[in-house]
């Protein structure tokens, strides 16, 4: 059975296609998936919770604050529980709410709170589906990594023939099956990822740092985990929340990052240095806060280059570096790849649109044989998946 032990939450919103959802749940259950369901209150106008409870063999949740139990973190528990969310049918209203981050009922709140994959099966009237606002919302969500199983063209409940008919339960089921059957390219691999900036203290309140947000490194860590790896993330200060299922080690300075990496590198199969360590650190860290009236000359000394320092420890780990360049990108990146004995380097160019803090990025991948590949501009989460697949096949 292909879905044995897989946990799936089926979200049902208020559309006539909800009458088909029990059939989807039946197909998932037949394949031994564990299915729970969240219905919006509009969905309960089209199909009863009792029907869904009967086919899913689990209680259905509708209310954010059910009377019969304390529901303080119910939405968080549900957000963490499944391997996959499937919203079928998804109305225009629900898609708009997800795209705007609105949490005004249990389902929209759980979807906002989850980091698990989400598959959306829209179902609505043709004009609502083709409405540029709905299309913009779908495009935006797709860019963020939400998956959509597009509706079909056909006869709709409103007697119109057009786009908007929810994909058939069998189509949704096969799509889900394919998701779970995807081969995990990094199973049994230990991956060490670094992310974010480092901070070099000047005095107890001031530091030197850079504009790295950590987004790319965190996305790589999550993508490596999704590809089956056991992942450790060494992170400099970042406002991002810890990715689930990953061991996170927090560091501040380049020296702390160096020690954290050095300790874990021997047990790792792959090192991805996406962090932006500082290249310089103050020669002297003042013990007391410098006063405005103090005359200030900041003398800096170079930090240790973490990648170069791993030479002696290296066995057959694959090492991937990053390069951020403003000019002569490919030449500089290739020189870094050679100097630091990397298997692959990912080049970010500082263009009009900076890669910092953005959710989107485009890169050039350079391999140690000099081969280069350019990617399109895409969400960092998507880019991370592509990079992880390339890293998994490095010879
Ligand atoms: N790196 C490192 N240790 C450092 C600085 C950088 O291991 N002290 C790693 C980065 O994580 C990245 C790669 O080296 O994977 C290249 O970093 P980058 O800042 O682009 O290059 P530098 O070697 O620091 O050279 P420069 O700043 O002169 O461009």
Coordinates of C-alpha atoms and ligand atoms in Angstrom, one line a residue:
X1 CA 0.0 0.0 0.0
X2 CA 1.7 3.2 -1.2
X3 CA 0.2 5.6 1.4
X4 CA 0.6 3.4 4.4
X5 CA 1.5 5.5 7.5
X6 CA 1.1 8.8 5.5
X7 CA -0.9 11.4 7.3
X8 CA -3.1 13.6 5.2
X9 CA -5.4 16.5 6.3
X10 CA -8.1 17.1 3.8
X11 CA -9.5 20.7 4.0
X12 CA -12.9 21.2 2.6
X13 CA -14.3 24.6 1.7
X14 CA -17.8 25.6 0.6
X15 CA -18.3 24.6 -3.0
X16 CA -20.6 22.2 -4.6
X17 CA -17.6 20.0 -5.6
X18 CA -17.4 19.1 -1.9
X19 CA -19.8 16.2 -2.7
X20 CA -16.8 14.6 -4.5
X21 CA -14.5 14.9 -1.5
X22 CA -15.7 11.7 0.3
X23 CA -14.7 9.8 -2.7
X24 CA -11.2 11.3 -2.5
X25 CA -11.0 10.4 1.2
X26 CA -12.2 6.9 0.4
X27 CA -9.4 6.5 -2.2
X28 CA -6.8 7.7 0.3
X29 CA -8.1 5.4 3.1
X30 CA -8.2 2.4 0.7
X31 CA -4.5 3.0 0.3
X32 CA -4.1 3.0 4.1
X33 CA -3.4 6.8 4.5
X34 CA -4.4 8.2 7.9
X35 CA -6.9 11.0 7.0
X36 CA -8.2 13.8 9.1
X37 CA -10.4 16.6 7.9
X38 CA -11.1 20.2 8.5
X39 CA -14.2 21.7 7.1
X40 CA -15.2 25.4 6.8
X41 CA -18.6 26.2 8.1
X42 CA -19.7 26.9 4.4
X43 CA -18.5 23.4 3.5
X44 CA -20.9 21.9 6.1
X45 CA -23.8 23.5 4.1
X46 CA -22.8 21.3 1.1
X47 CA -21.9 18.1 2.8
X48 CA -22.2 17.0 6.4
X49 CA -19.4 16.5 8.8
X50 CA -20.9 13.1 9.6
X51 CA -20.3 11.9 6.1
X52 CA -16.7 13.0 6.2
X53 CA -16.2 11.4 9.7
X54 CA -17.7 8.2 8.4
X55 CA -15.4 7.9 5.4
X56 CA -12.3 9.2 7.2
X57 CA -12.9 7.3 10.4
X58 CA -11.8 10.4 12.3
X59 CA -13.6 13.3 14.0
X60 CA -13.9 16.3 11.7
X61 CA -12.8 19.8 13.0
X62 CA -14.8 22.8 12.0
X63 CA -14.7 25.3 14.8
X64 CA -11.6 27.3 15.9
X65 CA -12.9 27.2 19.5
X66 CA -15.0 24.0 19.9
X67 CA -17.2 24.0 23.0
X68 CA -16.2 20.5 24.0
X69 CA -12.5 21.0 24.5
X70 CA -9.7 23.4 25.2
X71 CA -8.4 24.5 21.9
X72 CA -5.5 26.8 22.8
X73 CA -3.0 25.3 20.4
X74 CA -5.3 23.0 18.5
X75 CA -4.5 24.8 15.3
X76 CA -0.8 24.4 15.8
X77 CA -1.1 20.7 16.6
X78 CA -3.1 20.2 13.4
X79 CA -0.6 22.3 11.4
X80 CA 2.3 20.0 12.5
X81 CA 0.5 16.7 12.2
X82 CA 0.2 15.7 8.6
X83 CA 2.7 15.0 5.8
X84 CA 0.5 16.8 3.4
X85 CA -2.5 19.1 3.3
X86 CA -5.0 18.8 0.4
X87 CA -7.7 21.4 0.1
X88 CA -10.4 20.0 -2.1
X89 CA -12.5 21.8 -3.1
X90 CA -10.8 25.2 -2.6
X91 CA -13.0 28.2 -3.3
X92 CA -11.9 31.6 -4.7
X93 CA -12.5 33.0 -1.3
X94 CA -10.3 30.5 0.5
X95 CA -7.5 30.9 -2.1
X96 CA -7.7 34.7 -1.6
X97 CA -7.5 34.3 2.2
X98 CA -4.5 32.1 2.0
X99 CA -2.8 34.5 -0.4
X100 CA -3.5 37.4 2.0
X101 CA -2.5 35.5 5.2
X102 CA -6.0 35.9 6.6
X103 CA -6.8 33.5 9.5
X104 CA -10.5 33.9 10.3
X105 CA -11.5 30.2 10.8
X106 CA -9.8 27.0 11.8
X107 CA -8.8 25.9 8.2
X108 CA -7.3 29.2 7.2
X109 CA -5.5 29.5 10.5
X110 CA -4.0 26.0 10.3
X111 CA -2.9 26.6 6.7
X112 CA -1.2 29.8 7.7
X113 CA 0.5 28.1 10.6
X114 CA 1.8 25.1 8.8
X115 CA 5.1 24.4 7.0
X116 CA 3.9 21.2 5.5
X117 CA 3.3 20.8 1.8
X118 CA -0.1 22.1 0.6
X119 CA -2.0 20.9 -2.4
X120 CA -4.9 23.0 -3.6
X121 CA -7.7 21.8 -5.9
X122 CA -9.7 24.9 -6.9
X123 CA -13.3 24.6 -7.8
X124 CA -15.5 27.5 -8.7
X125 CA -17.5 29.2 -11.4
X126 CA -15.5 30.0 -14.6
X127 CA -15.6 33.8 -14.2
X128 CA -14.5 33.5 -10.6
X129 CA -11.6 31.2 -11.7
X130 CA -10.6 33.5 -14.6
X131 CA -11.0 36.6 -12.5
X132 CA -7.5 38.3 -12.7
X133 CA -7.6 38.6 -8.9
X134 CA -8.0 34.8 -8.4
X135 CA -5.4 34.2 -11.1
X136 CA -3.0 36.6 -9.4
X137 CA -3.6 34.8 -6.1
X138 CA -2.9 31.4 -7.6
X139 CA 0.2 32.6 -9.4
X140 CA 1.5 34.2 -6.2
X141 CA 0.8 31.0 -4.1
X142 CA 2.5 28.9 -6.8
X143 CA 5.6 31.1 -6.6
X144 CA 5.6 30.5 -2.9
X145 CA 5.7 26.7 -3.4
X146 CA 2.0 25.9 -2.9
X147 CA 1.0 23.1 -5.3
X148 CA -2.1 23.3 -7.4
X149 CA -4.0 20.7 -9.3
X150 CA -5.7 22.8 -11.9
X151 CA -9.4 22.5 -12.4
X152 CA -10.8 21.0 -15.6
X153 CA -13.0 22.5 -18.2
X154 CA -16.5 21.1 -18.2
X155 CA -20.1 21.6 -17.2
X156 CA -20.4 23.5 -13.9
X157 CA -23.1 23.6 -11.3
X158 CA -24.2 27.0 -12.6
X159 CA -25.0 25.4 -16.0
X160 CA -22.1 27.0 -17.7
X161 CA -19.4 25.1 -19.5
X162 CA -16.0 26.3 -18.8
X163 CA -12.9 26.2 -16.5
X164 CA -13.5 25.7 -12.8
X165 CA -14.6 22.1 -12.4
X166 CA -12.6 20.5 -9.6
X167 CA -10.1 17.8 -10.7
X168 CA -11.7 14.4 -10.3
X169 CA -10.9 12.6 -7.0
X170 CA -8.9 10.0 -9.0
X171 CA -6.7 12.7 -10.5
X172 CA -6.1 14.2 -7.1
X173 CA -5.4 10.8 -5.6
X174 CA -2.8 10.0 -8.4
X175 CA -1.2 13.4 -7.9
X176 CA -0.8 12.7 -4.2
X177 CA 0.5 9.2 -4.8
X178 CA 3.2 10.6 -7.2
X179 CA 4.2 13.1 -4.5
X180 CA 4.9 10.4 -2.0
X181 CA 6.5 8.1 -4.5
X182 CA 9.2 10.6 -5.5
X183 CA 12.5 9.1 -4.8
X184 CA 14.3 10.6 -1.9
X185 CA 17.6 11.7 -3.3
X186 CA 19.5 12.2 0.0
X187 CA 18.2 9.3 2.1
X188 CA 20.9 8.1 4.5
X189 CA 23.0 11.2 4.0
X190 CA 24.1 13.6 6.7
X191 CA 24.0 17.2 5.5
X192 CA 25.5 20.1 7.3
X193 CA 24.2 23.5 6.2
X194 CA 25.3 27.0 7.4
X195 CA 23.1 30.0 7.0
X196 CA 22.8 33.7 7.9
X197 CA 25.3 36.4 8.8
X198 CA 27.9 36.4 11.5
X199 CA 28.3 39.2 14.0
X200 CA 31.7 40.4 15.2
X201 CA 31.5 42.3 18.4
X202 CA 33.0 45.8 18.7
X203 CA 31.9 46.3 22.3
X204 CA 29.1 44.8 24.4
X205 CA 26.4 46.5 22.3
X206 CA 27.8 47.0 18.8
X207 CA 28.9 44.6 16.1
X208 CA 30.0 44.4 12.5
X209 CA 27.8 42.2 10.3
X210 CA 26.3 41.9 6.8
X211 CA 22.9 41.9 5.2
X212 CA 22.4 38.1 4.8
X213 CA 18.9 37.1 6.0
X214 CA 19.6 33.3 6.1
X215 CA 16.6 32.6 3.8
X216 CA 18.6 30.7 1.2
X217 CA 20.4 28.5 3.8
X218 CA 17.2 27.8 5.7
X219 CA 15.4 26.8 2.5
X220 CA 18.4 24.6 1.6
X221 CA 18.2 22.9 5.0
X222 CA 14.5 22.2 4.6
X223 CA 14.9 21.0 1.0
X224 CA 17.7 18.6 2.1
X225 CA 15.4 17.3 4.9
X226 CA 12.6 16.8 2.4
X227 CA 15.0 14.9 0.2
X228 CA 15.5 12.4 3.0
X229 CA 18.7 13.8 4.6
X230 CA 19.5 14.1 8.3
X231 CA 20.2 17.8 8.5
X232 CA 22.1 20.0 10.9
X233 CA 21.8 23.7 10.4
X234 CA 24.4 26.0 11.9
X235 CA 22.8 29.4 11.8
X236 CA 24.1 32.9 12.5
X237 CA 21.6 35.4 13.9
X238 CA 18.5 35.3 11.8
X239 CA 14.9 36.3 12.4
X240 CA 13.7 33.1 10.7
X241 CA 12.0 30.4 12.8
X242 CA 13.7 27.1 13.2
X243 CA 12.7 24.7 10.4
X244 CA 11.0 21.6 11.7
X245 CA 12.8 18.3 11.8
X246 CA 16.2 19.9 11.6
X247 CA 18.8 20.2 14.4
X248 CA 19.6 23.9 14.6
X249 CA 22.8 25.2 16.2
X250 CA 22.8 29.0 16.8
X251 CA 26.1 30.9 16.6
X252 CA 27.0 34.5 16.6
X253 CA 30.6 35.1 15.4
X254 CA 32.6 33.6 12.6
X255 CA 34.8 31.9 15.1
X256 CA 31.8 30.2 16.7
X257 CA 30.5 29.1 13.3
X258 CA 34.0 27.8 12.5
X259 CA 34.0 25.6 15.7
X260 CA 30.4 24.4 15.2
X261 CA 31.2 23.4 11.6
X262 CA 34.6 21.8 12.4
X263 CA 33.0 19.7 15.1
X264 CA 30.3 18.3 12.8
X265 CA 32.1 18.2 9.5
X266 CA 33.8 14.7 10.0
X267 CA 30.4 13.0 10.5
X268 CA 28.8 14.8 7.5
X269 CA 28.5 13.6 3.9
X270 CA 27.8 17.0 2.5
X271 CA 28.6 20.6 3.7
X272 CA 26.6 23.5 2.2
X273 CA 28.2 26.8 3.3
X274 CA 25.4 29.2 2.5
X275 CA 26.3 31.4 5.4
X276 CA 27.9 34.8 5.1
X277 CA 30.7 34.8 7.7
X278 CA 32.4 38.0 8.4
X279 CA 35.8 38.4 6.7
X280 CA 37.1 40.7 9.4
X281 CA 36.7 41.0 13.1
X282 CA 37.9 43.8 15.5
X283 CA 41.4 43.3 16.8
X284 CA 40.2 44.3 20.2
X285 CA 36.7 43.8 21.6
X286 CA 36.1 46.7 24.1
X287 CA 34.8 45.4 27.4
X288 CA 32.7 48.5 28.1
X289 CA 30.4 50.4 25.7
X290 CA 32.4 52.9 23.7
X291 CA 31.2 56.4 24.3
X292 CA 30.5 59.0 21.7
X293 CA 33.2 61.1 23.2
X294 CA 35.8 58.3 22.8
X295 CA 37.9 58.7 19.7
X296 CA 37.3 55.6 17.7
X297 CA 39.7 53.8 15.4
X298 CA 38.5 50.4 14.5
X299 CA 41.4 48.0 13.7
X300 CA 40.3 44.8 12.1
X301 CA 42.0 41.4 11.6
X302 CA 40.9 38.7 9.1
X303 CA 38.7 35.9 10.4
X304 CA 39.4 32.3 9.7
X305 CA 38.1 31.1 6.4
X306 CA 35.9 28.2 7.4
X307 CA 35.9 26.4 4.1
X308 CA 39.7 26.6 3.6
X309 CA 40.3 25.4 7.1
X310 CA 38.5 22.0 6.5
X311 CA 41.1 20.7 4.1
X312 CA 42.9 18.5 6.5
X313 CA 39.7 17.1 8.0
X314 CA 38.2 16.3 4.7
X315 CA 37.6 12.6 3.7
X316 CA 35.2 12.4 0.8
X317 CA 32.6 14.9 1.8
X318 CA 31.0 17.0 -1.0
X319 CA 31.5 20.7 -0.3
X320 CA 29.3 23.4 -1.7
X321 CA 30.1 27.1 -1.4
X322 CA 28.4 30.3 -2.2
X323 CA 29.8 33.5 -3.7
X324 CA 28.4 36.9 -3.7
X325 CA 29.9 39.2 -6.3
X326 CA 29.4 42.6 -7.7
X327 CA 31.6 42.2 -10.7
X328 CA 33.4 39.6 -12.7
X329 CA 31.1 37.0 -11.1
X330 CA 31.9 33.8 -12.9
X331 CA 35.7 34.4 -12.8
X332 CA 35.7 35.3 -9.1
X333 CA 33.4 32.4 -8.2
X334 CA 35.5 29.9 -10.2
X335 CA 38.6 31.2 -8.4
X336 CA 36.9 30.7 -5.0
X337 CA 35.8 27.2 -6.0
X338 CA 39.4 26.3 -6.9
X339 CA 41.0 28.0 -3.9
X340 CA 38.6 26.4 -1.4
X341 CA 38.5 23.0 -3.2
X342 CA 34.7 23.0 -3.7
X343 CA 32.6 20.6 -5.7
X344 CA 30.2 23.3 -6.6
X345 CA 29.8 27.0 -6.1
X346 CA 26.5 29.0 -6.2
X347 CA 27.0 32.5 -7.5
X348 CA 24.8 35.3 -6.5
X349 CA 25.3 38.5 -8.4
X350 CA 24.4 41.9 -6.7
X351 CA 22.2 43.3 -9.4
X352 CA 19.5 46.0 -9.4
X353 CA 17.5 43.6 -7.3
X354 CA 19.7 42.5 -4.4
X355 CA 19.4 38.9 -3.2
X356 CA 19.3 40.0 0.4
X357 CA 16.1 39.4 2.3
X358 CA 14.2 38.8 -0.9
X359 CA 12.1 35.6 -1.2
X360 CA 13.2 35.4 -4.8
X361 CA 16.7 34.7 -6.2
X362 CA 18.5 33.7 -9.4
X363 CA 21.9 32.1 -9.4
X364 CA 24.6 30.7 -11.6
X365 CA 25.8 27.2 -10.6
X366 CA 29.5 26.5 -11.3
X367 CA 30.8 22.9 -11.0
X368 CA 34.5 22.0 -10.4
X369 CA 34.9 21.0 -14.1
X370 CA 34.0 24.6 -15.0
X371 CA 30.5 23.8 -16.3
X372 CA 28.1 26.5 -15.5
X373 CA 24.3 26.7 -15.4
X374 CA 22.0 29.7 -14.9
X375 CA 18.7 29.5 -13.1
X376 CA 15.6 31.6 -13.7
X377 CA 14.4 34.1 -11.0
X378 CA 12.3 32.0 -8.6
X379 CA 11.3 31.6 -4.9
X380 CA 14.3 30.6 -2.8
X381 CA 12.3 27.6 -1.6
X382 CA 12.0 26.3 -5.2
X383 CA 15.6 27.2 -6.0
X384 CA 16.7 25.3 -2.9
X385 CA 14.9 22.1 -4.2
X386 CA 16.7 22.5 -7.5
X387 CA 20.1 23.0 -5.9
X388 CA 19.6 20.0 -3.6
X389 CA 18.8 17.8 -6.6
X390 CA 22.0 19.0 -8.3
X391 CA 24.0 18.5 -5.1
X392 CA 22.6 14.9 -4.7
X393 CA 23.9 14.0 -8.1
X394 CA 27.4 15.4 -7.6
X395 CA 30.1 12.9 -8.6
Ligands
LIG1 N1 33.4 31.5 3.8 C1 34.0 30.8 4.8 N2 34.6 31.4 5.8 C2 34.8 32.8 5.8 C3 34.2 33.6 4.7 C4 33.5 32.9 3.7 O1 33.9 29.6 4.8 N3 35.4 33.4 6.7 C5 32.6 30.8 2.7 C6 31.2 31.3 2.5 O2 30.3 30.7 3.3 C7 31.0 31.0 1.0 C8 32.4 31.1 0.4 O3 33.3 31.0 1.5 O4 30.5 29.7 0.9 C9 32.6 32.3 -0.3 O5 32.3 33.4 0.5 P1 32.5 34.9 -0.1 O6 32.2 35.9 1.0 O7 31.8 35.1 -1.4 O8 34.0 35.0 -0.4 P2 35.3 35.2 0.4 O9 36.1 34.0 0.4 O10 35.0 35.8 1.8 O11 36.0 36.3 -0.5 P3 35.7 37.9 -0.8 O12 34.9 38.3 0.4 O13 37.0 38.5 -0.9 O14 34.9 37.9 -2.1

